[in-house]
XYZ file of C-alpha atoms in Angstrom:
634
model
C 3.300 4.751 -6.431
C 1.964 3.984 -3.282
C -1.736 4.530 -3.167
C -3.798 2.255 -0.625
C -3.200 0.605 2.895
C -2.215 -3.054 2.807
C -4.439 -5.292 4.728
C -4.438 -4.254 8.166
C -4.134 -7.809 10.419
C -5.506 -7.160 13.875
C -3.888 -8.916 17.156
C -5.181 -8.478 20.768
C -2.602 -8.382 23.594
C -1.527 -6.979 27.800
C 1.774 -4.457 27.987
C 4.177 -3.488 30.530
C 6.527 -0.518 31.724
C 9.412 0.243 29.926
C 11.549 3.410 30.253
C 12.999 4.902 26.964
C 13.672 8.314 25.715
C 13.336 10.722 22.569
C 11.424 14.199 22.114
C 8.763 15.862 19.690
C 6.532 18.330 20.162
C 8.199 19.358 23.330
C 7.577 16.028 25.067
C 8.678 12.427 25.078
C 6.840 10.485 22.656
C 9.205 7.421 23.714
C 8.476 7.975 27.667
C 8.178 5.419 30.043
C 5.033 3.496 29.152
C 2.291 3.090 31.423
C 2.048 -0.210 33.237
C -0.400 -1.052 30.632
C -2.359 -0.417 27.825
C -6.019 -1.201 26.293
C -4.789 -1.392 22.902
C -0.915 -1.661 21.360
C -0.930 -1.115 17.687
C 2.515 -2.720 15.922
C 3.265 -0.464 13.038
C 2.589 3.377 13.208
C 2.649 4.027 9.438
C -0.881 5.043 7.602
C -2.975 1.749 8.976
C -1.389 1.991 12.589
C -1.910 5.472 12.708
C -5.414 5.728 11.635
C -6.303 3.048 14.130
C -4.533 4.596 17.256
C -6.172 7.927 16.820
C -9.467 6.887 16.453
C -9.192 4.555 19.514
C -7.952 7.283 21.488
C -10.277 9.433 20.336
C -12.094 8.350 24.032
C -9.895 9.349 26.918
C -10.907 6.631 28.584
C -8.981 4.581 26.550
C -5.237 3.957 26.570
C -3.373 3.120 23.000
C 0.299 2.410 22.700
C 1.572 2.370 18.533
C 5.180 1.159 18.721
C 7.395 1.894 15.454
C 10.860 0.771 14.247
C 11.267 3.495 12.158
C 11.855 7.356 13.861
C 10.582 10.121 13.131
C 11.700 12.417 10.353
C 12.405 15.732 11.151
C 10.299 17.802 8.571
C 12.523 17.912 5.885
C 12.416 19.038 2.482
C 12.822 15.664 0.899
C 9.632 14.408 2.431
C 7.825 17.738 2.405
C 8.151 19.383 -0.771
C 6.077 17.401 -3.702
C 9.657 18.167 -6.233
C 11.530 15.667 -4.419
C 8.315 12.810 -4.759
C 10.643 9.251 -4.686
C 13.719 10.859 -3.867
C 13.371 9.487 -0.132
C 13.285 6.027 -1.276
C 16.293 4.029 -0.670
C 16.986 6.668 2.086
C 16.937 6.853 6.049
C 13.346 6.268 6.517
C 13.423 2.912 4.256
C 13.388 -0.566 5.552
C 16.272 -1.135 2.164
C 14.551 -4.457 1.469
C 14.359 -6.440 -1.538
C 13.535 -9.424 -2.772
C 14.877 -12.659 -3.714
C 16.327 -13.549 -7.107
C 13.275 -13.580 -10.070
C 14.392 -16.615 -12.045
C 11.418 -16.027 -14.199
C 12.267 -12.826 -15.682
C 16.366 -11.742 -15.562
C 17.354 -13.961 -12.564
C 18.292 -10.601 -10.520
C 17.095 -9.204 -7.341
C 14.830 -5.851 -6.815
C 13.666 -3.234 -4.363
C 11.105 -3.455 -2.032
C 10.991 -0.281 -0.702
C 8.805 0.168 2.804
C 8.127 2.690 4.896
C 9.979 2.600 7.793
C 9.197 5.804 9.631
C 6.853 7.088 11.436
C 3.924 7.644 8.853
C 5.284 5.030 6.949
C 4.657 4.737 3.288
C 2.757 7.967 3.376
C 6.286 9.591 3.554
C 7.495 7.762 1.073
C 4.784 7.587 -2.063
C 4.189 9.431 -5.044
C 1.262 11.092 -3.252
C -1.536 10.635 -5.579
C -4.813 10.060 -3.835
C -6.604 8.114 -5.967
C -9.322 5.020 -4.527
C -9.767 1.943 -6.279
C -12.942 1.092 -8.336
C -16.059 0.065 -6.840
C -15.877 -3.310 -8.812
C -12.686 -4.053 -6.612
C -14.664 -3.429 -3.498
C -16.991 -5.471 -4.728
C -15.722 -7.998 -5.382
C -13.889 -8.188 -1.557
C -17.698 -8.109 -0.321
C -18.362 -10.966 -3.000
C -15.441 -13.164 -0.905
C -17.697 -13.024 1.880
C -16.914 -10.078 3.470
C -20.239 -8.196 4.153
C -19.267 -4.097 4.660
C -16.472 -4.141 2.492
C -18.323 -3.389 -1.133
C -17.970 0.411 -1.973
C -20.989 1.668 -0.182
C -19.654 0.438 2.858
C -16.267 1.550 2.337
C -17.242 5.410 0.425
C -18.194 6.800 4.081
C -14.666 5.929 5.544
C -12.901 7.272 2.299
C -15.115 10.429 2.879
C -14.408 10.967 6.602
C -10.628 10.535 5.950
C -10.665 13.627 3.683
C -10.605 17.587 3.327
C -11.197 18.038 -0.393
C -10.038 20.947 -1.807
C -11.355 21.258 -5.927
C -8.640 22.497 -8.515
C -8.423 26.410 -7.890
C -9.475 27.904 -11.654
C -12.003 26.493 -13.600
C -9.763 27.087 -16.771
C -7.827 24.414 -15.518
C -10.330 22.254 -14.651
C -11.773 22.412 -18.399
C -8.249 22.177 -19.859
C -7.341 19.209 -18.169
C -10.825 17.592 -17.846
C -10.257 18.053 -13.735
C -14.589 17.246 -12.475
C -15.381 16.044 -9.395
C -18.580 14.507 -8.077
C -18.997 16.036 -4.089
C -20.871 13.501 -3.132
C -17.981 11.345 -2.570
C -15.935 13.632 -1.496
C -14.997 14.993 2.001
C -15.079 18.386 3.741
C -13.255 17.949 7.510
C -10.917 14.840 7.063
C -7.632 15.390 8.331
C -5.773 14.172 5.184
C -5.660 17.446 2.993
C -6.794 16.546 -1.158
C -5.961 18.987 -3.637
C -4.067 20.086 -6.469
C -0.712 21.590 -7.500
C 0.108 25.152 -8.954
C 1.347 24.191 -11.696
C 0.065 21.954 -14.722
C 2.345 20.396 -17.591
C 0.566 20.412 -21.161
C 1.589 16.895 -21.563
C -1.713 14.983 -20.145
C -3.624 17.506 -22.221
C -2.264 15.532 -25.186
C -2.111 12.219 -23.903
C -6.202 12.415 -22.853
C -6.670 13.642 -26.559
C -4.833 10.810 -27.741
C -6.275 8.269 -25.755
C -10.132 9.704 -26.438
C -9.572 9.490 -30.068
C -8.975 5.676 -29.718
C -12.170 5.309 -27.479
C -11.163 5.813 -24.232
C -13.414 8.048 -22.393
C -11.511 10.434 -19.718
C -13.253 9.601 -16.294
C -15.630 12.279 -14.744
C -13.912 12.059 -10.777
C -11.394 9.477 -10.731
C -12.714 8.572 -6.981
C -16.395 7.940 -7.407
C -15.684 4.353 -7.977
C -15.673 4.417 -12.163
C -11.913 4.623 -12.629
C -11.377 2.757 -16.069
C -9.914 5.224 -18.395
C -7.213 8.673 -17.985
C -7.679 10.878 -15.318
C -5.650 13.678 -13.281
C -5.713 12.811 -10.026
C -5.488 14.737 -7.178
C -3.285 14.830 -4.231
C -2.974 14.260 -0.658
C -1.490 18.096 -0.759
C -1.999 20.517 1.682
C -3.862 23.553 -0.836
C -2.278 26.188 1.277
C 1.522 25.845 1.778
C 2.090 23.023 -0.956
C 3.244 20.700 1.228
C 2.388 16.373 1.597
C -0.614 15.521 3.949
C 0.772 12.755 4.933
C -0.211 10.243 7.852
C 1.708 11.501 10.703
C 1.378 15.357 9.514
C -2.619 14.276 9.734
C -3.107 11.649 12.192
C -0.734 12.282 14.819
C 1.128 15.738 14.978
C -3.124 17.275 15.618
C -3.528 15.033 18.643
C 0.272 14.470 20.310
C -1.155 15.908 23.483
C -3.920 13.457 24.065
C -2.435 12.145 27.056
C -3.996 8.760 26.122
C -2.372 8.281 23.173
C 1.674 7.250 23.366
C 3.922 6.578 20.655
C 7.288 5.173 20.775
C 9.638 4.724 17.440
C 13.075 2.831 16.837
C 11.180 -0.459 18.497
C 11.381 -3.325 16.487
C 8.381 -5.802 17.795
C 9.772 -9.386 17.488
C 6.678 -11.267 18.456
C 3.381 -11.248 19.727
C 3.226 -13.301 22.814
C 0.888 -16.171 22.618
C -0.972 -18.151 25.609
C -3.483 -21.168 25.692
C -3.590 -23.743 23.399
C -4.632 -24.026 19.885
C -4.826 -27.581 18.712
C -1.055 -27.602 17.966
C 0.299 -28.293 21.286
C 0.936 -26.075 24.220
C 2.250 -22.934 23.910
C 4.466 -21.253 26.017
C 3.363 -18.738 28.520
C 5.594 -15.638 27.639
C 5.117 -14.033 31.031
C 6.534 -16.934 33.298
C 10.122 -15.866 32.145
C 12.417 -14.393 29.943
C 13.071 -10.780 29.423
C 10.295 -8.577 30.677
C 10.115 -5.969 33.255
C 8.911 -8.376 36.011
C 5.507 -6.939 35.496
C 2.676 -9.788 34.379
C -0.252 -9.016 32.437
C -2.806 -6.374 33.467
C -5.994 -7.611 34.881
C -8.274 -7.482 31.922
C -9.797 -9.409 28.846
C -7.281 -10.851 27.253
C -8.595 -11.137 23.685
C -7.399 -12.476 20.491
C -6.348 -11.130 17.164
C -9.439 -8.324 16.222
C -10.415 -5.512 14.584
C -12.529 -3.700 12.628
C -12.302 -1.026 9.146
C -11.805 1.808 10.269
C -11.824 1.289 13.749
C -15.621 0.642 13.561
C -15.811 -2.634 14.539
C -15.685 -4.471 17.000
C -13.497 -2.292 19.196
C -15.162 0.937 18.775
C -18.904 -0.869 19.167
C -18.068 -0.918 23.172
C -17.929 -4.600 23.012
C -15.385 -7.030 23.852
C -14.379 -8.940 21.009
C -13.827 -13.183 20.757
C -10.068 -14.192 21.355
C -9.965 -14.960 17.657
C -12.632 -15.784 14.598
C -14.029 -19.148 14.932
C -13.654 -22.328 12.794
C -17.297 -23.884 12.227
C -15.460 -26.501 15.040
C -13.005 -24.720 16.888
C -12.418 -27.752 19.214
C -10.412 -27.404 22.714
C -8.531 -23.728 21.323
C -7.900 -20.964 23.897
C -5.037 -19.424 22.757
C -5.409 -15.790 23.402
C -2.652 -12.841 22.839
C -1.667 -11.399 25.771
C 1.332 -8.990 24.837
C 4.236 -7.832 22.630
C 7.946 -8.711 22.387
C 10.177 -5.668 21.345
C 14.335 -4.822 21.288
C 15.722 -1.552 19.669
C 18.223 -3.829 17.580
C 19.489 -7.736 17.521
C 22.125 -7.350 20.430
C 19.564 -5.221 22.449
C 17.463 -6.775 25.580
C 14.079 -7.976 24.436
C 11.100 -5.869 26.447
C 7.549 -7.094 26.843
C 4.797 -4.727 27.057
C 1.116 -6.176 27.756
C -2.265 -4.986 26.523
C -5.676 -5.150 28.665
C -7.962 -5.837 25.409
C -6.197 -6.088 21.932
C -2.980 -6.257 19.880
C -3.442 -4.655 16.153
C -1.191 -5.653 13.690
C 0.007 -3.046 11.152
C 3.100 -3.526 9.821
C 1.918 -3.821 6.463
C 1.871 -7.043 3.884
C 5.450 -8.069 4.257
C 6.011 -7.319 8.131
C 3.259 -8.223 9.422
C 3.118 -12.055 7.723
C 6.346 -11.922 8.786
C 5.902 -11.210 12.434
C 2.977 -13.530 12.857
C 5.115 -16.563 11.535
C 7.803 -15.747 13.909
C 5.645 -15.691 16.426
C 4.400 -19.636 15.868
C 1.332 -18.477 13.360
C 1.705 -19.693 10.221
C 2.810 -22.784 7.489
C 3.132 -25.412 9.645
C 5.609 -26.871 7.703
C 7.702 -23.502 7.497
C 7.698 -22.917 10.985
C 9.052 -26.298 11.841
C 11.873 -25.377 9.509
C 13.034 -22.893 11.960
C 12.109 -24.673 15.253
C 9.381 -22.298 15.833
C 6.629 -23.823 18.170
C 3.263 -23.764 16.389
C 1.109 -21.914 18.212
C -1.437 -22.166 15.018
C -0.803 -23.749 11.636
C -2.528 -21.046 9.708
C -1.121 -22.300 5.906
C -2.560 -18.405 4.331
C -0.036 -16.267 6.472
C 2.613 -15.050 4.072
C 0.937 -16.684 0.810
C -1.297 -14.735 -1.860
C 1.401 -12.161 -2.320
C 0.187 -9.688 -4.865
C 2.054 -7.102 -5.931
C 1.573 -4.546 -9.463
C 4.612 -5.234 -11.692
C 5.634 -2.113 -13.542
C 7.772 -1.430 -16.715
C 9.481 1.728 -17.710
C 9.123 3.607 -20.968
C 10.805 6.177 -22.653
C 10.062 8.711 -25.214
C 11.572 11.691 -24.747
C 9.892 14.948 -26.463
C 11.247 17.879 -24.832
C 14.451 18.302 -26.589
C 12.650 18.371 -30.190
C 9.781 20.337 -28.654
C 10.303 23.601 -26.490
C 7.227 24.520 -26.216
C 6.202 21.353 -23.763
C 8.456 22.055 -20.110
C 9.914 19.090 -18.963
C 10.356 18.382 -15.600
C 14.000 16.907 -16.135
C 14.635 21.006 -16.811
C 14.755 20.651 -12.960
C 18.225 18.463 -13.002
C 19.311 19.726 -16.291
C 19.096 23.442 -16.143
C 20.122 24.959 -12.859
C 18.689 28.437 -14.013
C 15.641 27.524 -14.409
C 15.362 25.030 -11.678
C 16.443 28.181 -9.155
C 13.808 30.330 -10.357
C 11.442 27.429 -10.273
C 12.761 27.171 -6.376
C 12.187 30.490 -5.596
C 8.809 30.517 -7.374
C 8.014 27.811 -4.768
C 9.730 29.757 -1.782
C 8.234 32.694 -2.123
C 4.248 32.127 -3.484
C 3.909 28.330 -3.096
C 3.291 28.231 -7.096
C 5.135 26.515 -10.042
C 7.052 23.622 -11.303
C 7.718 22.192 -7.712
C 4.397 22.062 -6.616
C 4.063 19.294 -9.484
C 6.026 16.360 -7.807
C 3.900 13.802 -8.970
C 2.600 12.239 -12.105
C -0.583 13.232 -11.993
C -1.689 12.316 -15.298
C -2.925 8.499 -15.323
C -4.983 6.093 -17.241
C -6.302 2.629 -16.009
C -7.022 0.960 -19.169
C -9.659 -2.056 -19.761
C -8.255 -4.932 -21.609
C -11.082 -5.280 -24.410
C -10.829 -1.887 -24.654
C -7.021 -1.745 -25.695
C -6.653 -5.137 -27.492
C -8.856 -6.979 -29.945
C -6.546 -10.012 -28.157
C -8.574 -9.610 -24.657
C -11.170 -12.816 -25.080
C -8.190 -15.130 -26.115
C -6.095 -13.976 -22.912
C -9.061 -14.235 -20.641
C -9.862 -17.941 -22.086
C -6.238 -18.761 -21.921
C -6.609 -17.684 -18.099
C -10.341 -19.189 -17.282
C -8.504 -22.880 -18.769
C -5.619 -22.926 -16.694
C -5.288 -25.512 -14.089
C -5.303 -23.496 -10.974
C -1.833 -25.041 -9.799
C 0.112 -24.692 -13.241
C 1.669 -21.490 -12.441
C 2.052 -21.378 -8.292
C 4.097 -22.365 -5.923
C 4.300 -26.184 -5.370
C 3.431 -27.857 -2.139
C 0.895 -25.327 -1.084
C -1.708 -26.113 0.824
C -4.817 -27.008 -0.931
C -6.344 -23.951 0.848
C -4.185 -21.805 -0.441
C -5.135 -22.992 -4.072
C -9.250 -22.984 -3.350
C -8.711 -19.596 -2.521
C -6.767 -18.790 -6.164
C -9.281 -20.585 -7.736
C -11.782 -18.770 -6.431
C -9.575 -15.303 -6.922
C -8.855 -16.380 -10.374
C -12.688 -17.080 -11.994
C -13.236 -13.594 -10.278
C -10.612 -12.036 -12.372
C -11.337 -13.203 -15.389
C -15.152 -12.370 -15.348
C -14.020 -8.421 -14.163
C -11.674 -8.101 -16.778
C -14.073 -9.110 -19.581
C -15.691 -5.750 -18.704
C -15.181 -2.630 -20.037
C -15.764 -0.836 -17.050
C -12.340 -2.415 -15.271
C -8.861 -1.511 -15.485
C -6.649 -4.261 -15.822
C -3.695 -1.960 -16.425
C -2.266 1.448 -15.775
C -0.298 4.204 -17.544
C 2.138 6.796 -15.650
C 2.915 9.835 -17.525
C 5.643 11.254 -16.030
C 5.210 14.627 -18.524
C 8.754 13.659 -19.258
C 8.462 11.672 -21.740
C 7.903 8.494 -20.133
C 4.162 6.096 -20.395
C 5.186 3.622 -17.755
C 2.793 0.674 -17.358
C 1.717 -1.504 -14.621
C -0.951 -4.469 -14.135
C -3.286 -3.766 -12.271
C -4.640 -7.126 -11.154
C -2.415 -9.634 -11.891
C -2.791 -13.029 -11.951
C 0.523 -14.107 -10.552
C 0.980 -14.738 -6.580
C 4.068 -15.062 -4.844
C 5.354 -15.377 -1.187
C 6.464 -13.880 2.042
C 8.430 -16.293 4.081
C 10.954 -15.665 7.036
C 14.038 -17.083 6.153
C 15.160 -17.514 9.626
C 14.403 -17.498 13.020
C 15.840 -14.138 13.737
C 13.481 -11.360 13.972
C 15.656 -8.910 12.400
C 16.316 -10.954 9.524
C 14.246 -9.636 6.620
C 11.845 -11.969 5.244
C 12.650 -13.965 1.726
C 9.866 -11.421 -0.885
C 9.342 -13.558 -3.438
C 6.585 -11.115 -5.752
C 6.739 -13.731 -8.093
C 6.381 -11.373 -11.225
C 4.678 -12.922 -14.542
C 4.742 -16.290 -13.411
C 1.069 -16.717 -14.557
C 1.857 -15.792 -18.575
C -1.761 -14.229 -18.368
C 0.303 -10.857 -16.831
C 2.815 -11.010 -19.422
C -0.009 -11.341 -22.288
C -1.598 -7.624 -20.862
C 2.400 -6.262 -20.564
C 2.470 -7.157 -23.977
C -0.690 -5.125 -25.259
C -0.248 -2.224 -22.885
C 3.059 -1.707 -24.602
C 1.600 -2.152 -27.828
C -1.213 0.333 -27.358
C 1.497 2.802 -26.024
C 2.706 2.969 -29.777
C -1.058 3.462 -30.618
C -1.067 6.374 -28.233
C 2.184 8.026 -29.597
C 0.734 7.987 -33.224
C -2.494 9.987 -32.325
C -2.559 13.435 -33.601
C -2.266 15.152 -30.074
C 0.552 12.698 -29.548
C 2.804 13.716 -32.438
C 2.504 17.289 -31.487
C 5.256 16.517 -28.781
C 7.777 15.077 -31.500
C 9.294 12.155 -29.544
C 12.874 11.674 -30.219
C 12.990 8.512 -29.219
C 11.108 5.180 -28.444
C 12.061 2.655 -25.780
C 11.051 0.212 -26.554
C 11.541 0.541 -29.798
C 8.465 0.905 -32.630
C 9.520 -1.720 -34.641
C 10.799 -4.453 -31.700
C 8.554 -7.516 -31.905
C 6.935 -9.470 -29.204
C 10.432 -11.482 -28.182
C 12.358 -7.906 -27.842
C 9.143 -6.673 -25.995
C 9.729 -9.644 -23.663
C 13.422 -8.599 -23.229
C 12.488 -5.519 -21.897
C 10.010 -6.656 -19.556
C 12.317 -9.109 -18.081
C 14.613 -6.425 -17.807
C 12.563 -3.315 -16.610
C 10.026 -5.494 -14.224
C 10.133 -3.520 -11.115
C 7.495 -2.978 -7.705
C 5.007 -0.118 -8.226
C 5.214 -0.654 -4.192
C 2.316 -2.309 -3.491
C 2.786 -5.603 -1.795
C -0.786 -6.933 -0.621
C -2.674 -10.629 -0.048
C -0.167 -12.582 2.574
C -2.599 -11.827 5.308
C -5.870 -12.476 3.451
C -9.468 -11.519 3.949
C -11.100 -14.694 2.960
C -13.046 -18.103 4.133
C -10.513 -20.096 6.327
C -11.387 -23.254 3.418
C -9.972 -20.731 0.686
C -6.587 -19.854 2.363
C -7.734 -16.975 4.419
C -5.894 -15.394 7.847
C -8.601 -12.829 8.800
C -12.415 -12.737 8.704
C -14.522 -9.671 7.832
C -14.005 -8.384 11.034
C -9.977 -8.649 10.255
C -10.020 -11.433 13.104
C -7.696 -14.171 12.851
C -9.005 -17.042 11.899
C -8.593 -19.866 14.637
C-alpha cells in the first residue's frame, strides 16, 4: 500500500521552447512551452504535483512539471475504490522490478511505480494514514530542524478536507474517533470513509485488545502503535479516489502559469561549472536543443523546501547547492533539463530561470541524478559518465517495507461474515453490489481497501523483543551491507541503526504492520527495517531501468520480527472474537516451525511499494544527498 511521498530531491535549472501536442480539459497541456520557465519540476506524480501548484499559486511565476507517464482518462479501474491494485502491472506502471534476491528464493519481484500523471496516487491502496510522530522525530533528530511532527502536522493539515465517518453507530462499532485538531477542513485531497463496513476488523480489534493491544484513538494524531481503521483519501460524495491529479491539478489547469506536459522522459539534468571533479560540460554549447540558450536569470542549484515553504516560496533566491563546511573552488550550478519521448527520439532541452525540482520518486530520481554525473564516483566511471559530483549517498540507503502474505480463509465455514472475494466468486451478488454502487454510491464497492490495520510494537507482541534488539545494537555496522561502500554511507547506518533500536524498545512504536484484507488474509510487513539495499543504473542509457536491489532481510534483525509477527498472527486467530469466523484454513500452517516459517518468507517476500532512503536527508559525513532544506549537498 502506498501511503507517503518518497523523498522529494530538489534541482534548480533554465528551459527552452519545444512544440508538442496532446489535449485535456479542452486545451493542450503538452503545448509549445514558453521560452522559459522559473521552475521545471521532473516528475508530476503526488511530490511533483504538490510542488508545481503551490509555486504557481503566484501568477507571476512560471512552472513547467514534465511527466513520462500520460494521463489516464478517468476510468473505472483508477476511480472506483473495488478495483484498489487492479491497475498495477497495467498502462500507467513503469513494469519494473528488481534484481534477483539471492538472500531469500534467488527470484526477481515487482516494483511497481507510478507512471502517470498523479503517479502512485493512482495506483495505491488509498489509505490515508501519516506516520507516527516518533518517525518525524527522529528525521528532526538527524539534523533536520522543521521536520519533527509539529513542523510537519500543519502541512498534513493544509493538504486535507476531512470528512468524519457518517453514523456514529459505526464509529462506536468499529472504534472510528478522531481528534480535529489534526485534522483539516479545505485541503484539496478529500479524507473520508466508505459505505460499507465488513464485520471482520470488529473481531480482529477484539482479538488483538484482549492480548493488550490498545485500538488507537485517531490513527493520524501521531500515536499510531496498535489497530486502527483508517480512513481514506475518498471523495465522501460520489465514492470516488482523491487522488493527486483529481486534487492538485484538474482545480487549477487554467492557471495560465502553470504547464504540464506528459509522455517526456527527462534523461538528465544539465550541469555547468565545476565541482572539484573536473570540468563539466556546458550542455548549451551543443547538442540537441532548440538553439535557444539559457534565460537570463539566477541560475541556481539543486533546492527546495517541504512543502514548497522554503526557500522558494520565502521570495528569496536560493544557494546553487548546500554547502560543505569547505566547499573549495565549486560552481557548478543546474541550468536545464534533457528530455526525448522514447530512446530513438531527438533529445530536447528546456531551461529554467531559478530552479530544477526533482520528483521522480526514490528509484527515478537516484537514478536520474547518477546519469547525469551525480553520484558513486566509482559507479559512474563504470559507465563513462563524467563526474560532475562524486556524491557516494545517491542511490544507497534503499529502504523499502518487505511484506508476507497470509491466508486464513473464514467465509466459506462462516456465512454470516461477507467476503469480499463474493465479488469474483458470485456474479449475482457482485451485480447487485454494482448497481448498489451505480445508483446510491453505497455498498460493497465503496470498500476497496483494507481498511482495517494494526502497527504492532515489538515488546508488545514478543517476550523475544530485548534479545532481537541486543542482537541488532551488537552488530558490526558493516556485517550485513553492501561491501565497498563508502565509509559515509556506513556512518550514516550506524547512526540510523542505534536510532532504531532505541525506538523499537518502546512500546509506543510500531515495528510491524498487519493488513486485514476482511478476506481472510493478516498480511504482515516491517515497518522499519533494518536492511538497506541499492539503486544503481546499470547502464548509461537513460531508458534503461535502474538495477533495484531492496535487499530484503539481509540484516537477520527483519527476519527475527517476520518471525514473531507471524507467530502472534496464530495468537490473534485463537482469541475468542477470532474463532467466531471459523477459519478453514491456515497458511502458514499452525503447527510449521521456525525453518517452514522461513520457507514461506523466502517465498512470499514481496514490496508493500514503498521504496525510500537513496536520496537521503542527512549530514554529508553520514552519507547524505540533501540538507534540511532538500538542497544537494555540494
Amino acid at each position: 500500500m502506498v501511503r507517503s511521498t518518497s523523498a522529494l530531491l530538489a534541482v534548480s535549472v533554465c528551459l527552452t521552447s519545444v512544440a508538442l501536442g496532446a489535449h485535456l480539459h479542452g486545451r493542450d497541456i503538452n503545448e509549445p512551452l514558453l521560452e522559459s520557465y522559473d521552475y521545471i519540476v521532473v516528475g508530476c506524480g503526488i511530490s511533483g504535483l504538490v510542488v508545481s501548484n503551490r509555486l504557481s499559486e503566484i501568477a507571476s511565476r512560471t512552472v513547467l512539471c514534465i511527466e513520462a507517464g500520460d494521463a489516464d482518462h478517468y476510468e473505472a479501474i483508477i476511480q472506483d475504490p473495488v478495483y484498489v491494485g487492479a491497475d498495477i502491472g497495467g498502462i500507467y506502471d513503469w513494469d519494473l522490478e528488481t534484481v534477483p534476491q539471492t538472500q531469500l528464493d534467488g527470484n526477481t519481484r515487482p516494483m511497481p511505480q507510478g507512471k502517470v500523471l498523479g503517479g502512485g496516487s493512482i495506483l495505491n491502496a488509498m489509505c490515508w494514514n501519516r506516520g507516527g510522530s516518533d518517525d518525524f522525530d527522529a528525521w528532526e533528530a538527524f539534523g533536520n530542524p522543521g521536520w519533527g511532527w509539529a513542523g510537519i502536522l500543519p502541512y498534513f493539515m493544509k493538504s486535507e478536507t476531512y470528512t468524519p465517518v457518517y453514523s456514529d453507530e459505526i464509529a462506536e462499532e468499529y472504534s472510528i474517533h478522531y481528534n480535529p485538531a489534526v485534522h483539516g477542513t479545505s485541503g484539496p485531497v478529500q479524507v473520508s470513509y466508505p459505505k460499507y463496513f465488513y464485520p471482520q476488523s470488529i473481531n480482529l480489534f477484539a482479538g488483538m485488545n484482549l492480548l493488550g493491544l490498545p485500538t488507537q484513538f485517531d490513527p493520524n494524531d501521531g500515536t499510531s502503535a496498535g489497530p486502527a481503521f483508517v480512513p481514506t483519501d475518498l471523495d465522501p460524495n460520489n465514492q470516488t479516489r482523491s487522488d493527486a491529479r483529481r486534487t492538485y491539478f484538474d482545480p487549477y489547469v487554467s492557471r495560465s502559469n502553470f504547464h504540464v506536459i506528459t509522455g517526456q522522459h527527462v534523461t538528465r539534468v544539465l550541469i555547468e561549472g565545476t565541482g572539484g571533479n573536473g570540468e563539466v560540460d556546458n550542455p548549451t554549447s551543443g547538442g540537441n536543443d532548440n538553439g535557444n540558450g539559457p534565460a537570463s536569470g539566477n541560475n541556481d542549484g539543486f533546492g527546495f523546501g517541504p512543502d514548497g515553504s522554503t526557500p522558494p516560496l520565502s521570495g528569496q533566491t536560493p544557494p546553487r547547492f548546500a554547502r560543505r563546511q569547505d566547499p573549495g573552488t565549486s560552481n557548478l550550478r543546474i541550468s536545464g533539463v534533457e528530455f526525448a519521448t522514447n530512446a530513438s527520439a531527438l533529445r530536447q532541452t528546456v531551461y529554467a530561470t531559478r530552479e530544477v525540482i526533482v520528483a521522480a520518486g526514490a528509484l527515478h530520481s537516484a537514478q536520474l541524478l547518477q546519469l547525469s554525473g551525480i553520484g558513486p564516483e566509482s559507479l559512474l566511471n563504470q559507465y563513462n559518465i563524467t563526474v560532475a559530483l562524486n556524491l557516494p549517498g545517491v542511490g544507497n540507503n534503499l529502504q523499502d517495507h518487505p511484506l508476507v502474505g497470509t491466508f486464513y480463509p473464514w467465509a466459506d465455514n462462516n456465512a454470516s461474515y461477507p467476503s469480499p472475494t463474493e465479488l469474483t466468486t458470485n456474479a449475482t451478488y457482485n451485480l447487485q453490489a454494482e448497481q448498489e454502487y451505480d445508483t446510491d454510491k453505497t455498498g460493497p464497492w465503496t470498500a476497496g481497501s483494507p481498511n482495517g490495520l494494526a502497527f504492532n510494537p515489538l515488546p508488545l507482541i514478543s517476550n523475544n523483543s530485548a534479545s532481537i534488539l541486543s542482537n541488532a545494537s551488537n552488530q558490526n555496522p558493516t556485517d550485513y551491507l553492501v561491501a565497498g561502500l563508502d565509509p559515509t554511507i556506513i556512518a550514516g547506518f550506524t547512526a540510523q541503526k542505534q536510532s532504531l533500536v532505541t525506538r523499537l524498545a518502546e512500546n509506543t512504536v510500531a515495528a510491524y504492520e498487519i493488513i486485514n484484507n476482511n478476506a481472510g488474509s493478516l498480511t504482515v510487513s516491517v515497518m522499519h527495517p533494518f536492511s538497506r539495499g541499492t539503486c544503481y543504473i546499470q547502464s548509461a542509457d537513460p531508458f534503461q531501468p535502474p538495477a533495484i536491489d531492496p535487499r530484503w532481510l539481509t540484516n537477520p534483525v527483519d527476519r527475527q520480527i517476520l518471525i514473531e509477527a507471524l507467530l502472534f498472527n496464530r495468537q490473534i486467530l485463537a482469541a475468542p472474537p477470532m474463532v467466531e469466523l471459523q477459519a478453514a484454513q491456515f497458511v502458514p500452517p499452525v503447527d510449521a516451525d521456525e525453518d517452514a516459517l522461513d520457507q514461506v518468507i523466502n517465498n512470499g517476500i514481496r514490496t508493500e511499494f514503498h521504496p525510500s532512503g537513496t536520496l537521503a536527508m542527512l549530514p554529508l559525513d553520514q552519507g547524505g544527498v540533501v540538507d534540511s532544506h532538500l538542497l544537494v549537498w555540494v
